[in-house]
Amino acid sequence: MLTAVLSWQEALAREVEARYGLRLPSDEVPFTFPPGPELGDAATPLAFALAKRLRRAPAQIAGELAGVALEGVREVRAVGGYLNLFVDRAWALSALLGGGFIPASRGGKTIVEHTNINPNKAAHVGHLRNAVLGDTLVRCLKHLGRRVEVQNYIDDTGVQVADVVVGFERILGLRVFDIRNLIGICASAPHLPPDLQEQMSIWQNHLNSLSISFPQHLADPQQTAALLVSCCGRFDFFCWELYAKVGPWYEQSEENKKARLETLHRMEQGGNETAEMAALIASEMVRCHLRTMERLGIRYDVLPHESDILKTGFWAACFEKLKASGAVHYVPEDSEEKNRGCWVMALQESDEFRGMSDADKVIVRSNGTVTYIGKDMAYQLWKFGLLGRDFHYRPFGHGIPDYPEVWRTDWRASGEGAPSFGAGERVVNVIDVRQSYLQKIVKEGLRQMGHPEEAERSVHFAYEMVALATRFVKEEIAKGAKFGLSEEELKKPFVEMSGRKGLGFRADALLDRLEDRAATEIENRAPELAKTEIHERARALATAALRYYMLKYGKNQVVAFDLEQALAFEGETGPYLQYAVVRAANILAKGRERGFAVPDPGAAEGLLREIPEALPHLDEEAWGVLTLFLRTPNVVHQAVESLDLNLAARHLYEAAQAFHTYYHAFPVLQEENAEKRRARLLTVALFARLLRESLEKLLGIPVPERM
RNA sequence: GUGCCUGUAGCUCAGUUGGAUAGAGCACCUGCCUCCUAAGCAGGGGGUCGUGGGUUCAACUCCCGCCAGGCACACCA
């Protein structure tokens, strides 16, 4: 009722002015939704606000205002000072089905950046929260008619990639050729039997045929097979394990420590095997991440690569702007200041940074290299089309079946038919709250470079991190895992994840667990089902469980990841919402079997045609379910404005809950009165359509036919 | 030290322009599957909304103080 509420606010503001001579901005007419359907479909406590200014009782004012005529409202009732609005139901439903409550879109493109996983290890549950929040925001924005571009930033030049390169090159002694083989082996991973011994022998056979290419540590097929078994034959899992070994390896000697810098330098120089290896690892890792996110229905438009930001001259252009605007200044090498030899941004004059002990931020190091924050400013300028340059683009070449091509940036020349990206009107960066300080600096940079409007339209979508519930970590330790945690750390309620320590729950491992559990449940209910069908349904359940789990918490709440809670399918979970739709669909299917005239939830016209005849016979409780959907556009709008996406998730949960209750109290097919039955069938069909559509379009939760 | 965030039922959490009786899930107890799938429903126990002030017709919600916890404040990203 987004547009409807706007018109009601205006009408009420006019009414107040005409009746009392009070000028009231229409957006100050408060609107709420009543706790129960007997109190109407929408309500305003406007009379309370007027009571003081008019020096009269709210109930009296409400009684006078109740005579106002409002579009689509069949009755305005004054109750205890409130004005309760009862809508014309046919009008409301047809507006809802026809998208009539969504305001006309206003041009500009919103760029949403999310996921941004360092391409050196497998994605973990923390990355899932980021991606689910980002993707849900994208879906909600699109639902409201906004143009959206999804960017997934790839930092392919940083130390994190260098570390895993060190692992491959120095610890395992592999060359590019070997890594290509390893990737090949993983890609052609056989469908693994559950038995570990069998798995081992399969991997060993694989490796034997290739072992000549594994010169040192991996030459022992026994050891390598064991590692591959523990990694499920996944390249990103392999890197996860390897990355955790690099930290301790650096600690072993000064020489080892030097390997990191040497590797970084060789990567930056390019044109050598180390750089080639880094690029290979990064691109394969991105492929792994795309695959992981695809399991959840999360996709991207473009993958901007950090290496291209440098090679395309973005940074050089940004640096010029920074210098020209005076946003950065050089600290002479012979000065006494601590940042001597650096280009720094002064922040102490800005309100946002008041009270900081040292408000200067180094942008260019004394050795002439640019910091991450500098590159991020260049990237941000480009997103707003303020850099005067663009990337080139080519297909990423992910090779994932049934998945449209994703574009990646390039610094040389664009591929054929390459679209262009960037130049958005609004930018939302989905990054966890620990980066708030840096995001603030990026925003301040825009302002100081003379782009205050863009700075205002640059939004950091900050959310709290995902940590691991200590209870869960202790269980893992009991099973033999070693994370090097102190007693002190294990006394706290949660433990922060750390890729460096290998401490975290991998996204694909969680999805596997969810799918296994779902498959078991499905098989218990329908043992005759084909394996492929079971798998398909299990996948939908796993997606729902995970997406809802990541969405149900407020963004400022630390999610202490707990496997038991994440694996739940009962209560307030994704499958509960799916089940409501499946139930509704079942009633309709059974109804069709019994020869009743059943409206098709997929066909809006049919539903609309049914409305005038069936609506008068609707039970009030049925309307109580349907009226919740009238609020959806308002809830989504609010969720997007405040970036509290849990509002949307919980709203749909309430709708599902209302239907489950209705389902038990009102038999549909057993109802003997034909008119009532018809009205109930319509209720069920409308519900099935509205919840299915909302789950898929807003939350990215697919609904299986049966479960 | 400075800034941001959090504190609501045994546990995990909702409660959003201040408004109708402080809710949900889990756990626990009692019922409901010859009846449209029990991944469900109905009912029960369980609350000084961290704490002390203030503003207001009205405060979990806004303001100030205090207590407890988390995060951030690099020439790392």
Short mmCIF file of C-alpha atoms (C1' of nucleotides) in Angstrom, two decimals, chain A residues 30-31 43 48 82 84 155 355-356 362 365-366 372 434 438 492 525 541 554 557 571 576 579 582-583 586 590 638 644 650 653 657 663-664 666-670 707, chain B residues 1-7 11-17 19-21 23-26 35-42 56-57 69-77:
data_model
loop_
_atom_site.label_atom_id
_atom_site.label_comp_id
_atom_site.label_asym_id
_atom_site.label_seq_id
_atom_site.Cartn_x
_atom_site.Cartn_y
_atom_site.Cartn_z
CA PRO A 30 1.65 8.99 10.83
CA PHE A 31 0.61 5.59 9.51
CA ALA A 43 -4.44 2.96 10.79
CA PHE A 48 -3.22 11.96 19.08
CA TYR A 82 -7.14 5.87 16.20
CA ASN A 84 -8.83 2.56 11.41
CA ASP A 155 41.31 -8.07 -4.71
CA GLY A 355 38.37 13.41 18.90
CA MET A 356 40.70 11.03 17.12
CA VAL A 362 48.33 7.65 4.83
CA ARG A 365 53.35 5.11 1.46
CA SER A 366 56.85 6.50 1.73
CA TYR A 372 44.18 -0.13 -0.23
CA ARG A 434 34.76 -3.50 11.19
CA LEU A 438 37.85 3.08 6.31
CA LYS A 492 33.84 -15.79 25.70
CA ARG A 525 8.55 -38.53 3.84
CA LEU A 541 15.40 -26.33 1.39
CA GLY A 554 19.18 -7.42 12.87
CA GLN A 557 23.59 -8.21 15.91
CA GLY A 571 10.14 -22.96 13.80
CA TYR A 576 8.73 -23.13 7.52
CA TYR A 579 6.06 -25.25 3.76
CA VAL A 582 3.62 -26.06 -0.41
CA ARG A 583 0.62 -26.66 1.82
CA ASN A 586 -1.33 -29.09 -2.12
CA LYS A 590 -6.18 -31.95 -4.31
CA GLN A 638 11.20 0.57 4.90
CA ASP A 644 17.11 -3.55 7.92
CA ARG A 650 10.09 -11.42 9.39
CA TYR A 653 7.37 -15.20 8.30
CA GLN A 657 2.46 -18.15 10.35
CA TYR A 663 -5.05 -23.85 7.53
CA HIS A 664 -5.77 -25.69 10.75
CA PHE A 666 -10.58 -23.66 8.17
CA PRO A 667 -10.98 -26.78 6.08
CA VAL A 668 -11.19 -25.92 2.40
CA LEU A 669 -12.02 -29.05 0.44
CA GLN A 670 -14.24 -30.43 3.20
CA MET A 707 8.45 -31.17 0.50
"C1'" G B 1 41.67 7.19 25.66
"C1'" U B 2 38.06 8.47 21.43
"C1'" G B 3 34.13 6.77 18.27
"C1'" C B 4 30.38 3.14 16.81
"C1'" C B 5 27.31 -0.96 18.33
"C1'" U B 6 24.86 -4.29 21.87
"C1'" G B 7 22.11 -5.34 26.75
"C1'" C B 11 18.76 -19.94 25.52
"C1'" U B 12 18.74 -17.27 20.48
"C1'" C B 13 16.41 -13.04 19.01
"C1'" A B 14 12.01 -9.49 17.04
"C1'" G B 15 9.76 -5.19 18.75
"C1'" U B 16 11.73 1.31 12.98
"C1'" U B 17 8.99 8.04 11.84
"C1'" G B 19 0.90 4.75 20.26
"C1'" A B 20 -3.78 -0.40 20.70
"C1'" U B 21 -2.56 -6.27 25.55
"C1'" G B 23 6.12 -10.84 20.98
"C1'" A B 24 8.51 -15.19 18.15
"C1'" G B 25 11.58 -19.46 17.82
"C1'" C B 26 14.26 -23.08 20.68
"C1'" C B 35 -9.47 -35.63 8.84
"C1'" C B 36 -6.45 -30.61 2.45
"C1'" U B 37 1.52 -33.32 4.39
"C1'" A B 38 2.59 -33.11 12.24
"C1'" A B 39 8.91 -29.36 8.42
"C1'" G B 40 2.39 -28.07 11.34
"C1'" C B 41 -1.54 -26.36 15.04
"C1'" A B 42 -3.86 -25.31 20.01
"C1'" U B 56 5.59 13.36 27.09
"C1'" C B 57 -1.42 12.49 27.24
"C1'" G B 69 30.10 -6.71 26.81
"C1'" G B 70 31.71 -6.37 21.48
"C1'" C B 71 34.16 -3.80 17.40
"C1'" A B 72 37.22 0.01 15.29
"C1'" C B 73 41.00 3.72 15.59
"C1'" A B 74 48.56 0.79 10.70
"C1'" C B 75 53.06 3.18 5.65
"C1'" C B 76 47.46 -4.88 6.38
"C1'" A B 77 43.41 -5.48 3.44
#
